[in-house]
Short mmCIF file of C-alpha atoms and ligand atoms in Angstrom, two decimals:
data_model
loop_
_atom_site.label_atom_id
_atom_site.label_comp_id
_atom_site.label_asym_id
_atom_site.label_seq_id
_atom_site.Cartn_x
_atom_site.Cartn_y
_atom_site.Cartn_z
CA UNK A 1083 -0.08 0.05 0.25
CA UNK A 1084 1.04 3.43 -0.67
CA UNK A 1085 1.38 5.11 3.40
CA UNK A 1086 2.70 8.09 5.05
CA UNK A 1087 4.47 8.89 7.98
CA UNK A 1088 4.79 12.60 8.58
CA UNK A 1089 7.07 13.45 11.77
CA UNK A 1090 9.64 10.93 12.02
CA UNK A 1091 10.97 11.08 15.60
CA UNK A 1092 11.93 7.85 17.77
CA UNK A 1093 7.91 7.31 16.48
CA UNK A 1094 7.59 7.71 13.43
CA UNK A 1095 10.98 6.92 11.83
CA UNK A 1096 10.18 3.88 12.91
CA UNK A 1097 6.89 3.17 12.00
CA UNK A 1098 7.40 4.39 8.42
CA UNK A 1099 10.59 2.35 8.57
CA UNK A 1100 9.08 -1.10 9.33
CA UNK A 1101 6.07 -0.41 7.25
CA UNK A 1102 8.53 0.19 3.99
CA UNK A 1103 10.27 -3.01 5.53
CA UNK A 1104 7.48 -5.31 5.03
CA UNK A 1105 6.12 -4.22 1.45
CA UNK A 1106 4.92 -1.45 2.05
CA UNK A 1107 5.65 2.06 -0.16
CA UNK A 1108 6.11 4.55 2.24
CA UNK A 1109 7.45 8.24 1.99
CA UNK A 1110 8.19 9.78 5.72
CA UNK A 1111 7.97 13.56 6.01
CA UNK A 1112 9.43 15.84 8.45
CA UNK A 1113 9.90 19.58 8.02
CA UNK A 1114 13.79 19.25 10.09
CA UNK A 1115 15.30 19.53 6.20
CA UNK A 1116 18.38 18.46 8.87
CA UNK A 1117 17.04 15.66 9.03
CA UNK A 1118 15.54 15.00 5.97
CA UNK A 1119 18.91 15.48 5.11
CA UNK A 1120 21.09 13.09 7.08
CA UNK A 1121 17.91 10.50 6.27
CA UNK A 1122 18.22 10.92 2.78
CA UNK A 1123 22.14 10.08 3.52
CA UNK A 1124 21.11 6.89 5.10
CA UNK A 1125 21.86 7.94 8.70
CA UNK A 1126 19.97 7.93 11.49
CA UNK A 1127 18.78 10.75 12.93
CA UNK A 1128 18.35 8.73 16.69
CA UNK A 1129 19.47 5.66 18.54
CA UNK A 1130 17.45 2.83 18.28
CA UNK A 1131 18.89 -0.78 17.51
CA UNK A 1132 18.46 -1.86 15.12
CA UNK A 1133 16.48 0.53 12.53
CA UNK A 1134 19.55 2.01 10.65
CA UNK A 1135 19.47 -1.74 8.81
CA UNK A 1136 16.27 -1.76 7.89
CA UNK A 1137 16.36 1.59 6.72
CA UNK A 1138 19.97 0.93 4.68
CA UNK A 1139 17.38 -1.91 3.46
CA UNK A 1140 14.12 -0.43 2.92
CA UNK A 1141 16.29 2.58 1.19
CA UNK A 1142 17.76 0.01 -0.99
CA UNK A 1143 14.39 -1.93 -2.36
CA UNK A 1144 13.54 1.61 -2.93
CA UNK A 1145 10.13 1.43 0.00
CA UNK A 1146 11.31 4.11 1.83
CA UNK A 1147 11.71 7.64 1.01
CA UNK A 1148 11.86 10.79 2.09
CA UNK A 1149 10.94 14.26 2.24
CA UNK A 1150 10.55 17.95 3.89
CA UNK A 1151 7.69 18.21 0.63
CA UNK A 1152 4.06 17.85 2.47
CA UNK A 1153 1.72 17.99 -1.13
CA UNK A 1154 4.95 14.80 -2.62
CA UNK A 1155 3.60 12.82 0.82
CA UNK A 1156 0.12 13.18 0.64
CA UNK A 1157 -0.17 13.09 -2.49
CA UNK A 1158 1.14 9.82 -2.94
CA UNK A 1159 -0.11 7.90 0.31
CA UNK A 1160 -3.36 6.49 0.76
CA UNK A 1161 -3.06 5.82 4.59
CA UNK A 1162 -1.66 9.17 6.10
CA UNK A 1163 -0.56 9.01 9.52
CA UNK A 1164 1.15 11.86 11.90
CA UNK A 1165 3.44 10.40 14.11
CA UNK A 1166 4.86 14.46 15.29
CA UNK A 1167 4.45 15.68 19.09
CA UNK A 1168 2.28 15.81 21.07
CA UNK A 1169 4.67 17.48 24.08
CA UNK A 1170 2.48 19.22 27.59
CA UNK A 1171 2.51 22.65 27.86
CA UNK A 1172 2.89 23.90 31.66
CA UNK A 1173 -0.82 23.11 32.82
CA UNK A 1174 0.05 19.38 31.80
CA UNK A 1175 -1.99 19.57 28.84
CA UNK A 1176 -1.04 18.61 25.95
CA UNK A 1177 -0.01 21.04 23.14
CA UNK A 1178 -1.70 20.07 19.62
CA UNK A 1179 0.00 22.74 17.85
CA UNK A 1180 2.63 20.35 15.48
CA UNK A 1181 -0.78 18.15 15.51
CA UNK A 1182 -2.57 21.08 13.58
CA UNK A 1183 -0.47 22.23 11.61
CA UNK A 1184 -0.05 18.77 9.97
CA UNK A 1185 -3.62 17.97 9.57
CA UNK A 1186 -4.19 21.81 8.37
CA UNK A 1187 -1.77 21.02 5.73
CA UNK A 1188 -3.14 17.55 4.54
CA UNK A 1189 -6.19 19.42 4.09
CA UNK A 1190 -3.95 21.96 1.58
CA UNK A 1191 -3.22 18.90 -0.02
CA UNK A 1192 -5.93 16.88 -0.43
CA UNK A 1193 -6.52 16.01 -3.89
CA UNK A 1194 -10.17 13.40 -4.87
CA UNK A 1195 -9.08 10.34 -3.34
CA UNK A 1196 -10.28 8.60 -1.18
CA UNK A 1197 -7.24 8.97 1.96
CA UNK A 1198 -7.18 7.14 5.91
CA UNK A 1199 -5.79 10.18 8.51
CA UNK A 1200 -4.17 8.15 11.55
CA UNK A 1201 -3.44 9.81 14.68
CA UNK A 1202 -0.60 8.07 15.67
CA UNK A 1203 0.79 10.70 17.56
CA UNK A 1204 -0.42 10.49 20.98
CA UNK A 1205 -3.82 13.18 21.54
CA UNK A 1206 -6.90 14.20 23.63
CA UNK A 1207 -9.10 12.44 23.75
CA UNK A 1208 -11.42 13.68 20.68
CA UNK A 1209 -9.24 14.95 18.71
CA UNK A 1210 -10.49 12.67 16.19
CA UNK A 1211 -13.10 14.75 15.51
CA UNK A 1212 -10.89 18.19 15.92
CA UNK A 1213 -8.48 16.91 13.36
CA UNK A 1214 -10.86 16.40 10.72
CA UNK A 1215 -13.03 19.65 11.04
CA UNK A 1216 -9.07 21.00 10.85
CA UNK A 1217 -8.41 19.00 8.04
CA UNK A 1218 -11.57 21.01 6.36
CA UNK A 1219 -10.75 24.29 7.36
CA UNK A 1220 -7.10 23.51 5.42
CA UNK A 1221 -8.80 21.91 2.71
CA UNK A 1222 -11.67 25.45 2.48
CA UNK A 1223 -8.56 27.84 2.85
CA UNK A 1224 -7.16 26.30 0.44
CA UNK A 1225 -11.00 26.63 -2.03
CA UNK A 1226 -11.03 29.73 -0.80
CA UNK A 1227 -7.59 31.02 -2.04
CA UNK A 1228 -8.47 30.06 -5.12
CA UNK A 1229 -11.35 31.01 -5.82
CA UNK A 1230 -11.62 34.62 -3.35
CA UNK A 1231 -14.69 32.32 -2.72
CA UNK A 1232 -15.71 32.29 0.90
CA UNK A 1233 -16.87 28.57 0.98
CA UNK A 1234 -16.82 25.52 4.09
CA UNK A 1235 -15.18 22.78 4.49
CA UNK A 1236 -18.26 20.98 4.23
CA UNK A 1237 -19.09 22.50 0.41
CA UNK A 1238 -16.16 22.31 -0.23
CA UNK A 1239 -15.59 18.38 0.37
CA UNK A 1240 -18.97 18.33 -1.95
CA UNK A 1241 -17.71 19.67 -4.70
CA UNK A 1242 -14.35 18.49 -4.87
CA UNK A 1243 -15.35 14.76 -3.74
CA UNK A 1244 -12.52 15.22 -1.27
CA UNK A 1245 -12.97 11.97 0.35
CA UNK A 1246 -11.05 11.18 3.83
CA UNK A 1247 -11.46 9.23 7.11
CA UNK A 1248 -9.88 9.57 10.55
CA UNK A 1249 -8.06 6.58 12.52
CA UNK A 1250 -7.11 6.07 15.70
CA UNK A 1251 -4.25 4.10 16.03
CA UNK A 1252 -2.06 5.57 19.47
CA UNK A 1253 1.69 3.50 19.98
CA UNK A 1254 2.75 1.07 22.54
CA UNK A 1255 6.43 1.34 20.86
CA UNK A 1256 9.23 1.16 23.81
CA UNK A 1257 12.10 3.34 22.75
CA UNK A 1258 14.93 0.53 22.83
CA UNK A 1259 13.04 -1.46 21.85
CA UNK A 1260 10.74 -0.08 19.03
CA UNK A 1261 11.43 -2.77 16.38
CA UNK A 1262 10.68 -4.93 18.53
CA UNK A 1263 8.61 -3.99 18.91
CA UNK A 1264 6.41 -3.14 16.17
CA UNK A 1265 6.33 -5.92 14.80
CA UNK A 1266 6.01 -7.82 18.14
CA UNK A 1267 3.53 -5.55 19.61
CA UNK A 1268 0.82 -7.01 22.26
CA UNK A 1269 -1.77 -5.61 20.65
CA UNK A 1270 -3.22 -3.82 17.55
CA UNK A 1271 -5.99 -0.56 18.79
CA UNK A 1272 -8.09 0.85 15.71
CA UNK A 1273 -10.79 3.49 16.93
CA UNK A 1274 -12.62 4.76 13.64
CA UNK A 1275 -15.98 4.20 12.38
CA UNK A 1276 -15.51 3.97 9.38
CA UNK A 1277 -16.05 0.65 8.25
CA UNK A 1278 -13.69 1.33 4.97
CA UNK A 1279 -10.68 3.45 7.29
CA UNK A 1280 -10.75 -0.37 9.75
CA UNK A 1281 -9.93 -2.41 5.93
CA UNK A 1282 -7.47 -0.39 5.04
CA UNK A 1283 -6.09 -0.18 7.55
CA UNK A 1284 -6.24 -3.93 8.61
CA UNK A 1285 -5.64 -4.76 5.02
CA UNK A 1286 -2.42 -2.00 6.21
CA UNK A 1287 -1.20 -4.51 9.44
CA UNK A 1288 -2.05 -7.40 7.59
CA UNK A 1289 1.50 -8.93 7.58
CA UNK A 1290 2.30 -7.77 11.12
CA UNK A 1291 -1.03 -9.61 12.55
CA UNK A 1292 -0.50 -13.10 11.39
CA UNK A 1293 3.40 -12.08 12.35
CA UNK A 1294 5.05 -13.05 9.91
CA UNK A 1295 7.98 -10.53 10.41
CA UNK A 1296 7.42 -11.77 13.70
CA UNK A 1297 10.45 -13.56 16.30
CA UNK A 1298 7.80 -16.09 16.84
CA UNK A 1299 6.42 -16.87 13.48
CA UNK A 1300 3.70 -19.75 15.32
CA UNK A 1301 1.85 -17.88 18.20
CA UNK A 1302 -1.64 -16.76 16.90
CA UNK A 1303 -2.04 -13.77 15.28
CA UNK A 1304 -1.61 -9.84 17.02
CA UNK A 1305 -5.01 -9.29 18.31
CA UNK A 1306 -6.19 -5.75 17.26
CA UNK A 1307 -8.87 -4.40 18.88
CA UNK A 1308 -11.44 -2.74 17.07
CA UNK A 1309 -12.96 0.84 18.35
CA UNK A 1310 -14.67 3.69 18.32
CA UNK A 1311 -12.08 7.24 18.34
CA UNK A 1312 -12.72 8.71 21.77
CA UNK A 1313 -11.74 4.64 23.47
CA UNK A 1314 -8.94 4.08 21.16
CA UNK A 1315 -7.40 7.55 22.58
CA UNK A 1316 -8.47 6.89 26.21
CA UNK A 1317 -6.45 3.11 25.80
CA UNK A 1318 -3.10 4.71 25.14
CA UNK A 1319 -3.74 7.95 28.26
CA UNK A 1320 -5.25 4.27 30.52
CA UNK A 1321 -2.13 3.00 29.26
CA UNK A 1322 0.14 4.63 30.26
CA UNK A 1323 -1.11 6.46 33.49
CA UNK A 1324 -1.67 2.31 35.70
CA UNK A 1325 1.93 0.96 33.85
CA UNK A 1326 2.91 4.90 35.87
CA UNK A 1327 1.02 4.31 39.09
CA UNK A 1328 2.03 -0.15 38.83
CA UNK A 1329 6.26 1.66 39.12
CA UNK A 1330 5.23 4.33 41.60
CA UNK A 1331 2.64 1.82 43.78
CA UNK A 1332 6.55 0.21 44.01
CA UNK A 1333 8.49 2.69 44.60
CA UNK A 1334 6.42 3.49 47.46
CA UNK A 1335 6.19 0.38 48.74
CA UNK A 1336 10.09 0.44 48.68
CA UNK A 1337 10.27 3.50 51.53
CA UNK A 1338 8.47 1.14 53.35
CA UNK A 1339 10.54 -1.94 53.22
CA UNK A 1340 13.18 0.99 54.11
CA UNK A 1341 11.89 2.55 57.29
CA UNK A 1342 10.70 -0.95 58.28
CA UNK A 1343 14.42 -2.91 56.90
CA UNK A 1344 12.72 -5.48 54.21
CA UNK A 1345 14.69 -5.75 51.12
CA UNK A 1346 11.38 -4.77 47.85
CA UNK A 1347 13.71 -6.76 45.89
CA UNK A 1348 12.29 -10.20 47.45
CA UNK A 1349 8.71 -7.64 48.10
CA UNK A 1350 8.47 -7.61 43.41
CA UNK A 1351 9.38 -10.78 43.13
CA UNK A 1352 7.29 -12.54 45.94
CA UNK A 1353 4.04 -10.50 44.67
CA UNK A 1354 5.03 -10.37 41.17
CA UNK A 1355 4.19 -13.85 40.95
CA UNK A 1356 0.65 -13.72 41.51
CA UNK A 1357 -0.89 -13.89 38.11
CA UNK A 1358 -2.77 -11.64 38.93
CA UNK A 1359 0.30 -8.41 39.45
CA UNK A 1360 2.83 -10.40 37.72
CA UNK A 1361 6.31 -8.91 37.94
CA UNK A 1362 6.80 -6.11 34.97
CA UNK A 1363 7.35 -2.39 36.47
CA UNK A 1364 7.42 -3.51 39.61
CA UNK A 1365 11.53 -2.61 39.61
CA UNK A 1366 11.74 -0.16 42.66
CA UNK A 1367 13.61 2.34 41.49
CA UNK A 1368 14.65 6.59 41.02
CA UNK A 1369 11.36 6.85 39.37
CA UNK A 1370 10.21 6.79 35.92
CA UNK A 1371 10.66 9.74 33.20
CA UNK A 1372 11.25 9.72 29.20
CA UNK A 1373 8.76 11.84 26.87
CA UNK A 1374 5.91 10.26 27.31
CA UNK A 1375 4.59 8.17 31.50
CA UNK A 1376 4.83 12.35 32.67
CA UNK A 1377 3.33 14.07 29.98
CA UNK A 1378 -0.07 11.49 29.34
CA UNK A 1379 -0.51 11.73 32.36
CA UNK A 1380 -0.63 15.04 33.41
CA UNK A 1381 -2.14 15.34 30.95
CA UNK A 1382 -4.78 12.57 31.74
CA UNK A 1383 -5.78 14.51 34.86
CA UNK A 1384 -5.90 17.45 32.41
CA UNK A 1385 -8.16 15.91 30.97
CA UNK A 1386 -10.34 14.63 34.13
CA UNK A 1387 -9.76 17.93 35.90
CA UNK A 1388 -11.78 19.23 32.60
CA UNK A 1389 -14.68 17.17 32.69
CA UNK A 1390 -14.55 18.11 36.84
CA UNK A 1391 -13.30 14.46 38.09
CA UNK A 1392 -10.71 15.13 40.18
CA UNK A 1393 -8.12 12.58 38.95
CA UNK A 1394 -6.98 11.21 43.30
CA UNK A 1395 -4.61 7.68 42.43
CA UNK A 1396 -2.87 9.34 38.69
CA UNK A 1397 -2.45 13.04 40.94
CA UNK A 1398 -0.78 10.95 43.85
CA UNK A 1399 0.72 8.81 40.96
CA UNK A 1400 3.10 11.82 39.67
CA UNK A 1401 2.94 13.31 43.48
CA UNK A 1402 4.87 10.34 44.53
CA UNK A 1403 6.79 9.62 41.32
CA UNK A 1404 8.00 13.83 41.78
CA UNK A 1405 9.48 12.20 45.81
CA UNK A 1406 11.42 9.53 44.27
CA UNK A 1407 13.30 11.44 42.01
CA UNK A 1408 14.83 12.83 44.91
CA UNK A 1409 15.02 10.73 46.17
CA UNK A 1410 18.91 9.54 45.43
CA UNK A 1411 20.21 13.24 46.79
CA UNK A 1412 17.98 12.31 49.60
CA UNK A 1413 20.42 8.82 50.35
CA UNK A 1414 24.36 11.13 49.51
CA UNK A 1415 22.74 12.94 52.36
CA UNK A 1416 22.38 10.33 54.60
CA UNK A 1417 25.53 8.91 53.61
CA UNK A 1418 28.65 11.88 52.52
CA UNK A 1419 26.04 14.54 55.06
CA UNK A 1420 27.59 17.90 53.70
CA UNK A 1421 26.95 18.00 49.29
CA UNK A 1422 28.54 21.12 49.05
CA UNK A 1423 31.89 20.95 47.56
CA UNK A 1424 31.48 16.74 46.67
CA UNK A 1425 31.77 15.39 42.97
CA UNK A 1426 29.46 13.38 41.94
CA UNK A 1427 29.46 10.94 39.58
CA UNK A 1428 26.23 9.55 37.38
CA UNK A 1429 26.22 6.21 35.21
CA UNK A 1430 23.86 6.62 32.41
CA UNK A 1431 21.99 9.54 31.61
CA UNK A 1432 19.00 8.78 29.13
CA UNK A 1433 15.28 8.22 30.87
CA UNK A 1434 16.59 4.97 30.34
CA UNK A 1435 18.74 2.15 28.18
CA UNK A 1436 18.97 1.42 24.92
CA UNK A 1437 18.06 4.68 24.06
CA UNK A 1438 19.75 8.63 23.17
CA UNK A 1439 16.34 10.42 24.56
CA UNK A 1440 16.81 12.71 27.40
CA UNK A 1441 13.08 14.15 27.36
CA UNK A 1442 12.46 14.79 31.10
CA UNK A 1443 15.06 12.43 32.22
CA UNK A 1444 15.20 12.25 35.45
CA UNK A 1445 18.61 12.21 34.95
CA UNK A 1446 18.37 15.56 34.73
CA UNK A 1447 16.64 16.27 38.08
CA UNK A 1448 19.48 14.96 39.73
CA UNK A 1449 21.86 17.70 38.25
CA UNK A 1450 20.40 20.47 38.62
CA UNK A 1451 19.89 20.05 42.10
CA UNK A 1452 22.88 17.92 42.09
CA UNK A 1453 24.50 21.58 41.04
CA UNK A 1454 21.88 23.46 44.15
CA UNK A 1455 23.83 21.93 46.30
CA UNK A 1456 26.47 23.01 45.18
CA UNK A 1457 28.01 19.95 44.24
CA UNK A 1458 30.29 18.75 41.05
CA UNK A 1459 28.48 16.37 39.13
CA UNK A 1460 29.90 14.11 36.54
CA UNK A 1461 27.89 11.64 33.89
CA UNK A 1462 28.84 8.46 31.54
CA UNK A 1463 26.65 7.66 28.67
CA UNK A 1464 27.28 5.29 26.48
CA UNK A 1465 25.40 6.90 24.01
CA UNK A 1466 25.27 10.06 25.04
CA UNK A 1467 29.70 10.52 26.06
CA UNK A 1468 28.92 9.91 22.49
CA UNK A 1469 26.98 12.63 21.08
CA UNK A 1470 26.56 14.91 24.08
CA UNK A 1471 27.12 18.09 21.79
CA UNK A 1472 23.53 17.56 19.94
CA UNK A 1473 22.29 17.13 23.51
CA UNK A 1474 22.43 20.36 24.70
CA UNK A 1475 23.96 19.30 28.74
CA UNK A 1476 24.31 21.98 31.57
CA UNK A 1477 25.85 22.07 35.08
CA UNK A 1478 27.37 18.91 33.79
CA UNK A 1479 30.69 17.75 33.01
CA UNK A 1480 30.48 14.34 30.24
CA UNK A 1481 33.31 11.80 31.33
CA UNK A 1482 34.15 9.55 27.71
CA UNK A 1483 33.83 6.43 29.57
CA UNK A 1484 33.59 5.39 33.29
CA UNK A 1485 36.73 4.87 35.32
CA UNK A 1486 37.71 8.88 34.22
CA UNK A 1487 34.04 8.87 35.57
CA UNK A 1488 34.88 7.87 38.91
CA UNK A 1489 38.46 9.47 39.12
CA UNK A 1490 37.77 12.13 42.17
CA UNK A 1491 34.57 11.07 42.72
CA UNK A 1492 32.75 11.15 45.99
CA UNK A 1493 29.85 8.57 44.81
CA UNK A 1494 28.66 7.60 42.27
CA UNK A 1495 24.19 6.80 41.47
CA UNK A 1496 23.49 4.95 39.31
CA UNK A 1497 20.10 7.10 37.17
CA UNK A 1498 19.83 4.16 33.76
CA UNK A 1499 20.58 0.54 33.70
CA UNK A 1500 22.51 -0.23 30.92
CA UNK A 1501 23.56 -3.66 30.41
CA UNK A 1502 27.30 -2.61 29.59
CA UNK A 1503 27.13 -1.23 34.08
CA UNK A 1504 27.21 -4.90 35.26
CA UNK A 1505 30.62 -5.30 34.31
CA UNK A 1506 32.40 -2.24 34.63
CA UNK A 1507 35.89 -2.54 36.35
CA UNK A 1508 34.55 -1.56 40.01
CA UNK A 1509 37.42 -2.85 41.40
CA UNK A 1510 39.41 -0.55 39.26
CA UNK A 1511 36.38 2.65 39.85
CA UNK A 1512 36.33 2.54 43.73
CA UNK A 1513 40.90 1.94 44.07
CA UNK A 1514 40.10 6.41 42.04
CA UNK A 1515 37.18 7.73 44.22
CA UNK A 1516 37.16 9.84 46.42
CA UNK A 1517 34.44 7.53 48.25
CA UNK A 1518 33.66 4.41 46.55
CA UNK A 1519 29.81 5.34 47.59
CA UNK A 1520 27.12 3.22 45.15
CA UNK A 1521 23.70 4.44 44.90
CA UNK A 1522 22.55 1.77 42.57
CA UNK A 1523 19.22 4.23 41.52
CA UNK A 1524 17.60 1.17 39.76
CA UNK A 1525 18.69 -2.22 42.32
CA UNK A 1526 20.16 -3.05 38.90
CA UNK A 1527 23.18 -3.78 40.63
CA UNK A 1528 25.17 -6.77 42.17
CA UNK A 1529 24.85 -6.30 45.35
CA UNK A 1530 27.18 -8.63 47.41
CA UNK A 1531 30.10 -7.95 43.89
CA UNK A 1532 30.25 -4.53 44.76
CA UNK A 1533 30.34 -4.86 47.97
CA UNK A 1534 33.57 -6.65 47.14
CA UNK A 1535 35.01 -4.43 45.36
CA UNK A 1536 34.92 -1.93 47.61
CA UNK A 1537 32.29 0.38 47.57
CA UNK A 1538 29.38 1.47 50.24
CA UNK A 1539 26.37 0.21 48.53
CA UNK A 1540 23.67 1.88 48.53
CA UNK A 1541 19.70 0.66 46.98
CA UNK A 1542 16.34 1.80 46.92
CA UNK A 1543 14.04 0.01 48.99
CA UNK A 1544 17.04 -2.88 50.17
P1 NAD B 615 9.78 13.34 18.50
O1 NAD B 615 9.42 14.51 18.86
O2 NAD B 615 10.35 12.61 18.35
O3 NAD B 615 9.48 13.24 16.54
C1 NAD B 615 8.97 14.27 15.99
C2 NAD B 615 9.05 14.59 14.54
O4 NAD B 615 7.76 15.21 13.86
C3 NAD B 615 9.81 16.01 14.41
O5 NAD B 615 11.09 14.48 14.10
C4 NAD B 615 10.36 16.92 13.64
O6 NAD B 615 10.68 17.40 13.14
C5 NAD B 615 8.24 16.49 13.30
N1 NAD B 615 7.83 17.70 13.10
C6 NAD B 615 7.14 18.39 13.93
N2 NAD B 615 6.07 18.89 12.81
C7 NAD B 615 5.87 18.49 11.54
C8 NAD B 615 5.45 19.16 11.08
N3 NAD B 615 4.38 20.10 10.55
N4 NAD B 615 5.65 18.09 9.35
C9 NAD B 615 6.59 18.13 9.57
N5 NAD B 615 7.08 16.79 10.32
C10 NAD B 615 7.06 17.71 11.41
O7 NAD B 615 8.40 12.84 18.43
P2 NAD B 615 7.69 11.60 18.97
O8 NAD B 615 8.33 10.48 20.61
O9 NAD B 615 8.56 9.60 18.24
O10 NAD B 615 6.47 10.90 19.71
C11 NAD B 615 4.96 10.99 18.42
C12 NAD B 615 4.32 11.24 19.06
O11 NAD B 615 3.54 9.91 19.34
C13 NAD B 615 3.89 11.82 20.34
O12 NAD B 615 2.30 12.27 20.67
C14 NAD B 615 3.73 10.80 22.20
O13 NAD B 615 3.47 11.18 22.53
C15 NAD B 615 3.25 9.16 20.90
N6 NAD B 615 4.45 8.05 20.73
C16 NAD B 615 5.48 8.40 21.49
C17 NAD B 615 6.53 7.26 22.06
C18 NAD B 615 7.65 7.17 22.64
O14 NAD B 615 8.93 6.43 23.22
N7 NAD B 615 8.21 8.63 21.79
C19 NAD B 615 5.65 6.00 22.18
C20 NAD B 615 4.32 6.11 22.18
C21 NAD B 615 3.42 7.60 21.43
#
């Protein structure tokens, strides 16, 4: 099928590339010329395992193209994905201006062919109808510019025969394993009131639903949840709010464990074996972050507020998380007492491993608060240390390797559970430090191994 993906970030580029890999002809559009140039030259602007290889092969097959020309993308696609960012506003609601700009642009370029417009961006509940209206506005503005007659979008639709439907198709991929998740989804959610649009979406995803590109091709087909647009939009928010709440729950349990002398890793194991609870998302630590959980939970709380409903549980999940992000500072103060004049080294900066994404990463809070308390902050991150200039970090010296990081530090804080941090030469690192203290912010390291290497080990809730 002919597909256009607008916005080539973590979601758009992965979606476009994977759809090209399974045989569709995809044009990816982005208004960032630099990014388009980079992608045309065969390079990925983001770090995502397996993505570059797929981009190379899909581009070589002629199935994947990049452009900044929205008109060309709209003309090409029978299915048009909107995958631009919806960052949070200071009030907590989503900033939908990028979605609006794209919808208006699509309206300005629609031709007589039937198109399906797919909201892949996480958008506030009710955005399906809103996108439709903006597209019609764009269409009416084009008509007005061409004929100087004032017409409404609906009149233009009647006159020109332009036909389109809007589908909500929320994305659940996880950064760091986004390609894997796209080929092995737990479910696909489609929201629309148009059977024609639904049929096209089913055809588009058929190879993935049939697990043709899955790790385990013998599994039953991927469940497809077909529902109305608002429910599809709500599914995305509810899923993220649930996961964020689950982490805040175990962090709260960890804080109680710390006080009563229990070990939260054992508690998590003990409760996670209950099939009603499940073991995932029960790792206590320094809190959740990234570009999705904080903004999606806040947006849902904000939507509830708009309807006069106070979402107590979700608000509490956010509050627990805000407090949790300071837990490493509390632990550093317990061990080092005064932080002014001390040097603290951070192992990891990204909000999770296997990504270069720093949006709303707990490391940023830590750096800010350590600086405020007069500590010098250094960091080593397997990806950011290679691409540091790109991230515009401030208040932190980004070192090129873990040993340079350890040199002269009064304590280390493990912030991101990168796999390579399991096997660093901690014996050597301990000798390079003023005080070999390790605050394990993810309960990720081997406590006994660290202690044997000479570290004072401090976990979360252990
Ligand atoms: P991103 O910021 O990485 O990428 C957005 C891209 O859109 C950028 O490349 C930007 O240049 C481009 N863009 C902005 N305005 C444009 C325009 N007018 N025309 C063309 N391109 C334009 O965002 P992301 O992380 O990929 O997230 C996209 C959406 O998907 C968001 O709504 C997000 O909430 C949702 N989502 C993200 C994830 C994730 O893990 N990142 C997971 C699920 C859902």
